[in-house]
C-alpha cells in the first residue's frame, strides 16, 4: 500500500511522583483536519511501534515542556532539598538542589535562589564536617555559589558567606560580611550576625569591641536574646577580672523555658565564685552541675568537673580533687581538657601518686 505518513502529537499532562506524564496521539497527515486519531490506546500496534522508536524524543520534549512552565516552589527536588535542610542533613540538601538546577537553565531568578540554598547547605555541611580537607572544599563551594552577581546585595548570602569564611579561618573576610549585617532588615539575620561578630572579636582578643556589640543586643524585645547577650558579656568580664560587672550581669534570671541558658548561668556563677575565692560555694555549684549534665553542653559539663576539682583543692581536700580528676581522665580519654587535667595532677600530687591507677 505504500508508506503512511503520520503526525505524532505529544501532550504534556503533568507530574506523577517524579515521572513526567504525557499523552501521545497519532494522525495521518492527509485529512488530519477531519480524521479521528488512528490510535490512542497503549495496545495499538502503530502507537506501540512509534512509542518504542520515539521514547527518547518524548522524554526530551516533555522535560522541556515541564522546565518551561515549572515553578521553583513546586519542583520536587527543590522541596526535597528544603526538607533535608530542615532535618539538618545539608549533604543531602546539596544533592537535591543540584538536581533541580538543570530544570531552570533559563530562569535567572530561580537559579539565584538555588545557588543561595546551595551556598547555605554547603556552609552548614562545612561547619559539621570533621574532615578538614572535605570541610575546606565545602566552604569554598559555598563561597562560589554565593558569589554569583545576582546575590551581591542579598543579606542571607552575606551571612552564609561569613560562616564559610569562618570555617576557612578567613577572619577578616568573615568580619566584613558580619559587619555589613548589623543593620540587616530582618532580626533573624541581624541578631545572629552581631552575636557571631562579637564572638569573633572575643576570639581575636578584641574584648572591648565584642562588649560594645553585645550591649546593643540588650535592647532586644526577645528575653532569650538579652539573656544570651548578658551571658557572653559576663564571660568576657570574668576574663577581664571585673567580678562586680560579672555579678551585675548575672543578676537577672534567664527565661525559664530555656533550660540550657539556665544551666549555663549556673556555670558562670560557679566560675565567678571560684574566681572570687568563695570556694565552698564554687564546689557546691560545680558539684550540682557535674552530677547532672542534662541541658549542659559537653565543654561546660567537663569544665564543671575540673572547676569542682579546683575548688576542692583550694579547700585543702586534695585527695578528693585528685580522685575526681583521675575519674575524669578514665571516663574521658579524648577530652580537649586533658592537658588541663594532667597539669593539675602534676601540680597537686607526686608523680608516683599521679600514675597510681
mmCIF file of C-alpha atoms in Angstrom:
data_model
loop_
_atom_site.group_PDB
_atom_site.id
_atom_site.type_symbol
_atom_site.label_atom_id
_atom_site.label_comp_id
_atom_site.label_asym_id
_atom_site.label_seq_id
_atom_site.Cartn_x
_atom_site.Cartn_y
_atom_site.Cartn_z
ATOM 1 C CA UNK A 1 0.000 0.000 0.000
ATOM 2 C CA UNK A 2 2.997 2.300 0.321
ATOM 3 C CA UNK A 3 4.201 4.203 3.362
ATOM 4 C CA UNK A 4 1.783 6.002 5.646
ATOM 5 C CA UNK A 5 2.959 9.481 6.705
ATOM 6 C CA UNK A 6 1.769 10.212 10.216
ATOM 7 C CA UNK A 7 1.902 13.052 12.740
ATOM 8 C CA UNK A 8 2.688 12.248 16.356
ATOM 9 C CA UNK A 9 1.215 14.731 18.847
ATOM 10 C CA UNK A 10 2.716 14.805 22.368
ATOM 11 C CA UNK A 11 0.691 16.496 25.093
ATOM 12 C CA UNK A 12 2.227 17.273 28.492
ATOM 13 C CA UNK A 13 -0.109 16.041 31.271
ATOM 14 C CA UNK A 14 1.763 16.936 34.452
ATOM 15 C CA UNK A 15 3.818 15.073 37.050
ATOM 16 C CA UNK A 16 3.185 11.698 38.638
ATOM 17 C CA UNK A 17 5.634 11.408 41.535
ATOM 18 C CA UNK A 18 8.946 12.144 39.853
ATOM 19 C CA UNK A 19 7.808 10.959 36.376
ATOM 20 C CA UNK A 20 6.589 13.162 33.562
ATOM 21 C CA UNK A 21 3.129 12.252 32.232
ATOM 22 C CA UNK A 22 2.371 12.789 28.555
ATOM 23 C CA UNK A 23 -0.282 11.619 26.076
ATOM 24 C CA UNK A 24 0.544 10.538 22.528
ATOM 25 C CA UNK A 25 -1.855 10.689 19.563
ATOM 26 C CA UNK A 26 -1.036 9.528 16.037
ATOM 27 C CA UNK A 27 -2.727 11.126 12.981
ATOM 28 C CA UNK A 28 -2.329 10.520 9.253
ATOM 29 C CA UNK A 29 -1.044 13.666 7.591
ATOM 30 C CA UNK A 30 -3.650 13.551 4.837
ATOM 31 C CA UNK A 31 -7.064 14.654 6.049
ATOM 32 C CA UNK A 32 -5.801 15.495 9.511
ATOM 33 C CA UNK A 33 -8.475 18.173 9.910
ATOM 34 C CA UNK A 34 -11.252 15.625 9.630
ATOM 35 C CA UNK A 35 -9.669 12.391 10.848
ATOM 36 C CA UNK A 36 -10.033 10.996 14.298
ATOM 37 C CA UNK A 37 -6.857 9.723 15.955
ATOM 38 C CA UNK A 38 -5.768 6.470 14.391
ATOM 39 C CA UNK A 39 -4.785 5.109 17.791
ATOM 40 C CA UNK A 40 -4.579 6.316 21.364
ATOM 41 C CA UNK A 41 -4.755 3.064 23.284
ATOM 42 C CA UNK A 42 -1.431 1.760 24.506
ATOM 43 C CA UNK A 43 -2.040 -1.659 22.912
ATOM 44 C CA UNK A 44 -2.239 -0.230 19.360
ATOM 45 C CA UNK A 45 0.450 -1.770 17.175
ATOM 46 C CA UNK A 46 1.195 1.510 15.417
ATOM 47 C CA UNK A 47 1.437 3.542 18.617
ATOM 48 C CA UNK A 48 3.474 0.800 20.221
ATOM 49 C CA UNK A 49 5.959 0.834 17.374
ATOM 50 C CA UNK A 50 6.171 4.607 17.296
ATOM 51 C CA UNK A 51 6.496 4.818 21.073
ATOM 52 C CA UNK A 52 9.448 2.459 21.096
ATOM 53 C CA UNK A 53 11.157 4.380 18.329
ATOM 54 C CA UNK A 54 10.497 7.823 19.745
ATOM 55 C CA UNK A 55 10.677 7.169 23.511
ATOM 56 C CA UNK A 56 13.820 9.225 23.925
ATOM 57 C CA UNK A 57 12.309 12.083 21.941
ATOM 58 C CA UNK A 58 9.178 12.001 24.095
ATOM 59 C CA UNK A 59 11.197 12.267 27.302
ATOM 60 C CA UNK A 60 13.257 15.163 25.979
ATOM 61 C CA UNK A 61 10.247 17.086 24.673
ATOM 62 C CA UNK A 62 8.173 16.528 27.791
ATOM 63 C CA UNK A 63 11.056 17.568 30.028
ATOM 64 C CA UNK A 64 11.473 20.780 28.030
ATOM 65 C CA UNK A 65 7.774 21.490 28.392
ATOM 66 C CA UNK A 66 7.978 20.948 32.148
ATOM 67 C CA UNK A 67 11.049 23.150 32.513
ATOM 68 C CA UNK A 68 9.445 25.928 30.538
ATOM 69 C CA UNK A 69 6.377 26.085 32.755
ATOM 70 C CA UNK A 70 7.791 24.873 36.055
ATOM 71 C CA UNK A 71 7.836 26.959 39.209
ATOM 72 C CA UNK A 72 10.670 26.549 41.677
ATOM 73 C CA UNK A 73 8.436 26.215 44.740
ATOM 74 C CA UNK A 74 6.680 23.240 43.201
ATOM 75 C CA UNK A 75 9.785 21.449 41.999
ATOM 76 C CA UNK A 76 10.166 18.048 43.744
ATOM 77 C CA UNK A 77 13.964 18.185 44.045
ATOM 78 C CA UNK A 78 13.856 21.718 45.453
ATOM 79 C CA UNK A 79 11.250 20.753 48.030
ATOM 80 C CA UNK A 80 13.300 17.675 48.963
ATOM 81 C CA UNK A 81 16.319 19.930 49.470
ATOM 82 C CA UNK A 82 14.367 22.233 51.781
ATOM 83 C CA UNK A 83 13.188 19.247 53.837
ATOM 84 C CA UNK A 84 16.763 17.979 54.099
ATOM 85 C CA UNK A 85 17.926 21.378 55.386
ATOM 86 C CA UNK A 86 15.117 21.404 57.929
ATOM 87 C CA UNK A 87 16.152 17.917 59.056
ATOM 88 C CA UNK A 88 19.774 19.107 59.421
ATOM 89 C CA UNK A 89 21.017 16.971 56.534
ATOM 90 C CA UNK A 90 22.997 19.515 54.498
ATOM 91 C CA UNK A 91 24.856 16.951 52.375
ATOM 92 C CA UNK A 92 21.563 15.513 51.166
ATOM 93 C CA UNK A 93 20.208 19.024 50.583
ATOM 94 C CA UNK A 94 23.191 19.823 48.335
ATOM 95 C CA UNK A 95 22.444 16.830 46.110
ATOM 96 C CA UNK A 96 18.759 17.718 45.809
ATOM 97 C CA UNK A 97 19.372 21.378 44.960
ATOM 98 C CA UNK A 98 21.941 20.341 42.355
ATOM 99 C CA UNK A 99 19.340 18.025 40.809
ATOM 100 C CA UNK A 100 16.950 20.954 40.468
ATOM 101 C CA UNK A 101 19.389 23.339 38.727
ATOM 102 C CA UNK A 102 19.144 21.949 35.149
ATOM 103 C CA UNK A 103 15.374 22.496 35.093
ATOM 104 C CA UNK A 104 15.875 26.260 35.457
ATOM 105 C CA UNK A 105 18.665 26.892 32.986
ATOM 106 C CA UNK A 106 16.878 29.933 31.569
ATOM 107 C CA UNK A 107 15.353 31.249 34.785
ATOM 108 C CA UNK A 108 17.892 33.546 36.440
ATOM 109 C CA UNK A 109 15.687 34.278 39.446
ATOM 110 C CA UNK A 110 15.145 30.602 40.232
ATOM 111 C CA UNK A 111 18.840 29.853 39.728
ATOM 112 C CA UNK A 112 19.710 32.626 42.165
ATOM 113 C CA UNK A 113 17.511 31.035 44.814
ATOM 114 C CA UNK A 114 19.052 27.622 44.161
ATOM 115 C CA UNK A 115 22.602 28.978 44.396
ATOM 116 C CA UNK A 116 21.666 30.698 47.667
ATOM 117 C CA UNK A 117 20.330 27.430 49.050
ATOM 118 C CA UNK A 118 23.384 25.547 47.788
ATOM 119 C CA UNK A 119 25.621 28.108 49.495
ATOM 120 C CA UNK A 120 23.725 27.727 52.767
ATOM 121 C CA UNK A 121 23.754 23.921 52.610
ATOM 122 C CA UNK A 122 27.473 23.844 51.735
ATOM 123 C CA UNK A 123 28.335 26.219 54.599
ATOM 124 C CA UNK A 124 26.299 24.129 57.028
ATOM 125 C CA UNK A 125 27.973 20.946 55.799
ATOM 126 C CA UNK A 126 31.417 22.523 56.214
ATOM 127 C CA UNK A 127 30.663 23.513 59.814
ATOM 128 C CA UNK A 128 29.653 19.938 60.678
ATOM 129 C CA UNK A 129 32.420 18.137 58.800
ATOM 130 C CA UNK A 130 35.302 16.942 60.969
ATOM 131 C CA UNK A 131 37.496 16.185 57.952
ATOM 132 C CA UNK A 132 39.494 19.391 57.313
ATOM 133 C CA UNK A 133 40.046 18.702 53.605
ATOM 134 C CA UNK A 134 36.381 17.974 52.901
ATOM 135 C CA UNK A 135 35.245 20.884 55.076
ATOM 136 C CA UNK A 136 37.528 23.270 53.199
ATOM 137 C CA UNK A 137 36.170 22.095 49.846
ATOM 138 C CA UNK A 138 32.588 22.542 51.070
ATOM 139 C CA UNK A 139 33.312 26.028 52.400
ATOM 140 C CA UNK A 140 34.960 27.034 49.119
ATOM 141 C CA UNK A 141 31.952 25.677 47.233
ATOM 142 C CA UNK A 142 29.663 27.738 49.464
ATOM 143 C CA UNK A 143 31.552 30.928 48.663
ATOM 144 C CA UNK A 144 31.432 30.131 44.933
ATOM 145 C CA UNK A 145 27.653 29.637 44.979
ATOM 146 C CA UNK A 146 27.113 32.819 46.984
ATOM 147 C CA UNK A 147 29.390 34.946 44.786
ATOM 148 C CA UNK A 148 27.148 34.982 41.716
ATOM 149 C CA UNK A 149 26.230 38.559 40.641
ATOM 150 C CA UNK A 150 22.547 38.176 41.449
ATOM 151 C CA UNK A 151 23.300 37.643 45.147
ATOM 152 C CA UNK A 152 25.635 40.607 45.643
ATOM 153 C CA UNK A 153 23.110 42.519 47.763
ATOM 154 C CA UNK A 154 21.411 39.523 49.346
ATOM 155 C CA UNK A 155 21.688 39.583 53.150
ATOM 156 C CA UNK A 156 21.326 35.813 53.541
ATOM 157 C CA UNK A 157 24.152 35.316 51.043
ATOM 158 C CA UNK A 158 26.399 37.569 53.117
ATOM 159 C CA UNK A 159 25.529 35.728 56.321
ATOM 160 C CA UNK A 160 26.364 32.306 54.893
ATOM 161 C CA UNK A 161 29.474 33.699 53.223
ATOM 162 C CA UNK A 162 30.594 34.743 56.703
ATOM 163 C CA UNK A 163 30.020 31.210 58.016
ATOM 164 C CA UNK A 164 32.055 29.742 55.157
ATOM 165 C CA UNK A 165 34.844 32.283 55.699
ATOM 166 C CA UNK A 166 34.971 31.384 59.405
ATOM 167 C CA UNK A 167 35.379 27.705 58.503
ATOM 168 C CA UNK A 168 38.256 28.687 56.214
ATOM 169 C CA UNK A 169 39.844 30.763 59.014
ATOM 170 C CA UNK A 170 39.487 33.914 56.917
ATOM 171 C CA UNK A 171 38.570 36.042 59.898
ATOM 172 C CA UNK A 172 38.841 39.436 58.251
ATOM 173 C CA UNK A 173 36.536 38.356 55.418
ATOM 174 C CA UNK A 174 34.076 36.955 57.957
ATOM 175 C CA UNK A 175 34.198 40.191 59.966
ATOM 176 C CA UNK A 176 33.460 42.213 56.829
ATOM 177 C CA UNK A 177 30.425 40.100 55.947
ATOM 178 C CA UNK A 178 29.102 40.148 59.521
ATOM 179 C CA UNK A 179 29.692 43.866 59.899
ATOM 180 C CA UNK A 180 27.591 44.524 56.805
ATOM 181 C CA UNK A 181 24.633 42.835 58.523
ATOM 182 C CA UNK A 182 24.478 44.982 61.681
ATOM 183 C CA UNK A 183 21.603 46.866 60.035
ATOM 184 C CA UNK A 184 20.028 43.881 58.291
ATOM 185 C CA UNK A 185 16.324 44.241 57.583
ATOM 186 C CA UNK A 186 15.369 41.030 59.414
ATOM 187 C CA UNK A 187 16.147 40.241 63.057
ATOM 188 C CA UNK A 188 16.715 36.576 62.143
ATOM 189 C CA UNK A 189 19.881 37.685 60.329
ATOM 190 C CA UNK A 190 20.823 40.846 62.232
ATOM 191 C CA UNK A 191 20.953 39.274 65.705
ATOM 192 C CA UNK A 192 22.992 36.152 64.789
ATOM 193 C CA UNK A 193 25.340 38.360 62.756
ATOM 194 C CA UNK A 194 26.007 40.652 65.732
ATOM 195 C CA UNK A 195 26.409 37.665 68.077
ATOM 196 C CA UNK A 196 28.850 35.950 65.702
ATOM 197 C CA UNK A 197 30.751 39.184 65.151
ATOM 198 C CA UNK A 198 31.075 39.661 68.913
ATOM 199 C CA UNK A 199 32.356 36.095 69.353
ATOM 200 C CA UNK A 200 34.842 36.647 66.545
ATOM 201 C CA UNK A 201 36.118 39.829 68.188
ATOM 202 C CA UNK A 202 36.451 37.964 71.501
ATOM 203 C CA UNK A 203 38.346 35.078 69.866
ATOM 204 C CA UNK A 204 40.768 37.588 68.334
ATOM 205 C CA UNK A 205 41.322 39.295 71.689
ATOM 206 C CA UNK A 206 39.263 42.362 70.817
ATOM 207 C CA UNK A 207 37.266 42.269 74.036
ATOM 208 C CA UNK A 208 36.160 45.899 74.051
ATOM 209 C CA UNK A 209 34.784 45.641 70.510
ATOM 210 C CA UNK A 210 32.946 42.450 71.459
ATOM 211 C CA UNK A 211 31.393 44.059 74.544
ATOM 212 C CA UNK A 212 30.262 47.095 72.559
ATOM 213 C CA UNK A 213 28.386 44.886 70.115
ATOM 214 C CA UNK A 214 26.778 42.792 72.835
ATOM 215 C CA UNK A 215 25.438 45.839 74.655
ATOM 216 C CA UNK A 216 23.411 46.649 71.512
ATOM 217 C CA UNK A 217 21.511 43.375 71.881
ATOM 218 C CA UNK A 218 20.238 44.246 75.358
ATOM 219 C CA UNK A 219 17.646 46.435 73.642
ATOM 220 C CA UNK A 220 16.062 43.393 72.024
ATOM 221 C CA UNK A 221 12.435 42.574 72.793
ATOM 222 C CA UNK A 222 13.342 38.873 72.925
ATOM 223 C CA UNK A 223 14.271 37.820 76.514
ATOM 224 C CA UNK A 224 16.385 34.946 75.192
ATOM 225 C CA UNK A 225 18.488 37.309 73.056
ATOM 226 C CA UNK A 226 19.004 39.617 76.038
ATOM 227 C CA UNK A 227 19.982 36.690 78.294
ATOM 228 C CA UNK A 228 22.489 35.326 75.781
ATOM 229 C CA UNK A 229 23.999 38.772 75.346
ATOM 230 C CA UNK A 230 24.422 39.168 79.099
ATOM 231 C CA UNK A 231 25.950 35.705 79.393
ATOM 232 C CA UNK A 232 28.544 36.480 76.728
ATOM 233 C CA UNK A 233 29.318 39.787 78.397
ATOM 234 C CA UNK A 234 29.633 38.092 81.771
ATOM 235 C CA UNK A 235 32.093 35.543 80.404
ATOM 236 C CA UNK A 236 34.212 38.321 78.900
ATOM 237 C CA UNK A 237 34.089 40.492 82.037
ATOM 238 C CA UNK A 238 35.081 37.496 84.132
ATOM 239 C CA UNK A 239 38.077 37.003 81.868
ATOM 240 C CA UNK A 240 38.994 40.656 82.427
ATOM 241 C CA UNK A 241 38.788 40.126 86.183
ATOM 242 C CA UNK A 242 35.849 42.508 86.651
ATOM 243 C CA UNK A 243 33.899 40.496 89.206
ATOM 244 C CA UNK A 244 31.485 43.298 90.053
ATOM 245 C CA UNK A 245 30.399 43.731 86.435
ATOM 246 C CA UNK A 246 30.066 39.961 86.084
ATOM 247 C CA UNK A 247 27.882 39.780 89.196
ATOM 248 C CA UNK A 248 25.621 42.525 87.865
ATOM 249 C CA UNK A 249 25.211 40.804 84.512
ATOM 250 C CA UNK A 250 24.193 37.548 86.221
ATOM 251 C CA UNK A 251 21.567 39.155 88.472
ATOM 252 C CA UNK A 252 18.607 38.682 86.133
ATOM 253 C CA UNK A 253 17.403 35.122 85.591
ATOM 254 C CA UNK A 254 17.247 33.777 82.032
ATOM 255 C CA UNK A 255 13.896 32.623 80.599
ATOM 256 C CA UNK A 256 12.672 29.538 82.453
ATOM 257 C CA UNK A 257 11.747 27.854 79.171
ATOM 258 C CA UNK A 258 15.401 27.901 78.077
ATOM 259 C CA UNK A 259 16.965 25.226 80.324
ATOM 260 C CA UNK A 260 20.319 25.381 78.536
ATOM 261 C CA UNK A 261 20.591 29.083 79.387
ATOM 262 C CA UNK A 262 19.566 28.420 82.992
ATOM 263 C CA UNK A 263 22.288 25.796 83.355
ATOM 264 C CA UNK A 264 24.907 27.959 81.661
ATOM 265 C CA UNK A 265 24.159 30.810 84.038
ATOM 266 C CA UNK A 266 24.762 28.409 86.952
ATOM 267 C CA UNK A 267 28.093 27.514 85.370
ATOM 268 C CA UNK A 268 29.057 31.193 85.117
ATOM 269 C CA UNK A 269 28.085 31.763 88.749
ATOM 270 C CA UNK A 270 30.252 28.813 89.772
ATOM 271 C CA UNK A 271 33.194 30.261 87.841
ATOM 272 C CA UNK A 272 32.619 33.654 89.459
ATOM 273 C CA UNK A 273 32.553 32.092 92.932
ATOM 274 C CA UNK A 274 35.827 30.271 92.213
ATOM 275 C CA UNK A 275 37.469 33.438 90.886
ATOM 276 C CA UNK A 276 36.248 35.316 93.957
ATOM 277 C CA UNK A 277 37.758 32.635 96.232
ATOM 278 C CA UNK A 278 34.357 31.588 97.548
ATOM 279 C CA UNK A 279 35.488 28.002 97.348
ATOM 280 C CA UNK A 280 32.692 26.309 99.307
ATOM 281 C CA UNK A 281 30.072 27.971 97.124
ATOM 282 C CA UNK A 282 32.023 27.120 93.974
ATOM 283 C CA UNK A 283 32.432 23.467 94.987
ATOM 284 C CA UNK A 284 28.679 23.188 95.653
ATOM 285 C CA UNK A 285 27.683 24.809 92.358
ATOM 286 C CA UNK A 286 30.142 22.803 90.269
ATOM 287 C CA UNK A 287 29.118 19.579 92.033
ATOM 288 C CA UNK A 288 25.454 20.165 91.163
ATOM 289 C CA UNK A 289 26.388 20.755 87.536
ATOM 290 C CA UNK A 290 28.691 17.747 87.173
ATOM 291 C CA UNK A 291 26.180 15.463 88.895
ATOM 292 C CA UNK A 292 23.529 16.233 86.279
ATOM 293 C CA UNK A 293 24.770 17.015 82.766
ATOM 294 C CA UNK A 294 21.261 17.493 81.340
ATOM 295 C CA UNK A 295 20.937 20.728 79.317
ATOM 296 C CA UNK A 296 24.664 21.346 79.736
ATOM 297 C CA UNK A 297 26.901 21.213 76.673
ATOM 298 C CA UNK A 298 29.891 18.874 76.851
ATOM 299 C CA UNK A 299 32.600 21.574 77.233
ATOM 300 C CA UNK A 300 30.763 23.159 80.179
ATOM 301 C CA UNK A 301 29.950 19.805 81.750
ATOM 302 C CA UNK A 302 33.584 18.723 81.638
ATOM 303 C CA UNK A 303 34.644 22.217 82.719
ATOM 304 C CA UNK A 304 32.405 21.805 85.765
ATOM 305 C CA UNK A 305 34.315 18.690 86.807
ATOM 306 C CA UNK A 306 37.641 20.497 86.575
ATOM 307 C CA UNK A 307 36.156 23.534 88.351
ATOM 308 C CA UNK A 308 34.945 21.325 91.188
ATOM 309 C CA UNK A 309 38.406 19.789 91.485
ATOM 310 C CA UNK A 310 39.931 23.303 91.662
ATOM 311 C CA UNK A 311 37.543 24.304 94.437
ATOM 312 C CA UNK A 312 38.207 21.119 96.431
ATOM 313 C CA UNK A 313 41.957 21.529 96.139
ATOM 314 C CA UNK A 314 41.682 25.165 97.287
ATOM 315 C CA UNK A 315 39.775 23.924 100.356
ATOM 316 C CA UNK A 316 42.637 21.568 101.202
ATOM 317 C CA UNK A 317 40.767 18.478 100.029
ATOM 318 C CA UNK A 318 43.496 17.486 97.585
ATOM 319 C CA UNK A 319 42.816 13.751 97.723
ATOM 320 C CA UNK A 320 39.174 14.269 96.735
ATOM 321 C CA UNK A 321 40.256 16.627 93.953
ATOM 322 C CA UNK A 322 42.813 14.105 92.679
ATOM 323 C CA UNK A 323 40.326 11.246 92.687
ATOM 324 C CA UNK A 324 37.857 13.410 90.784
ATOM 325 C CA UNK A 325 40.439 14.181 88.101
ATOM 326 C CA UNK A 326 41.524 10.545 87.788
ATOM 327 C CA UNK A 327 37.903 9.536 87.295
ATOM 328 C CA UNK A 328 37.518 12.248 84.685
ATOM 329 C CA UNK A 329 40.579 11.026 82.768
ATOM 330 C CA UNK A 330 39.352 7.434 82.916
ATOM 331 C CA UNK A 331 35.920 8.323 81.502
ATOM 332 C CA UNK A 332 37.044 10.980 79.020
ATOM 333 C CA UNK A 333 40.309 9.817 77.415
ATOM 334 C CA UNK A 334 39.833 12.109 74.387
ATOM 335 C CA UNK A 335 38.589 15.247 76.083
ATOM 336 C CA UNK A 336 40.051 18.567 74.871
ATOM 337 C CA UNK A 337 40.566 19.344 78.576
ATOM 338 C CA UNK A 338 43.082 16.516 79.081
ATOM 339 C CA UNK A 339 46.068 18.845 79.174
ATOM 340 C CA UNK A 340 44.476 20.920 81.918
ATOM 341 C CA UNK A 341 43.600 17.830 83.938
ATOM 342 C CA UNK A 342 47.140 16.405 83.692
ATOM 343 C CA UNK A 343 48.622 19.792 84.567
ATOM 344 C CA UNK A 344 46.561 19.920 87.761
ATOM 345 C CA UNK A 345 47.561 16.387 88.725
ATOM 346 C CA UNK A 346 51.224 17.146 88.188
ATOM 347 C CA UNK A 347 50.976 20.236 90.382
ATOM 348 C CA UNK A 348 48.943 18.646 93.189
ATOM 349 C CA UNK A 349 50.430 15.178 93.621
ATOM 350 C CA UNK A 350 53.768 13.380 93.474
ATOM 351 C CA UNK A 351 54.494 11.673 90.135
ATOM 352 C CA UNK A 352 54.132 8.195 91.605
ATOM 353 C CA UNK A 353 50.729 9.048 93.027
ATOM 354 C CA UNK A 354 49.579 10.572 89.730
ATOM 355 C CA UNK A 355 50.012 7.235 87.974
ATOM 356 C CA UNK A 356 48.688 5.001 90.731
ATOM 357 C CA UNK A 357 45.659 3.969 88.634
#
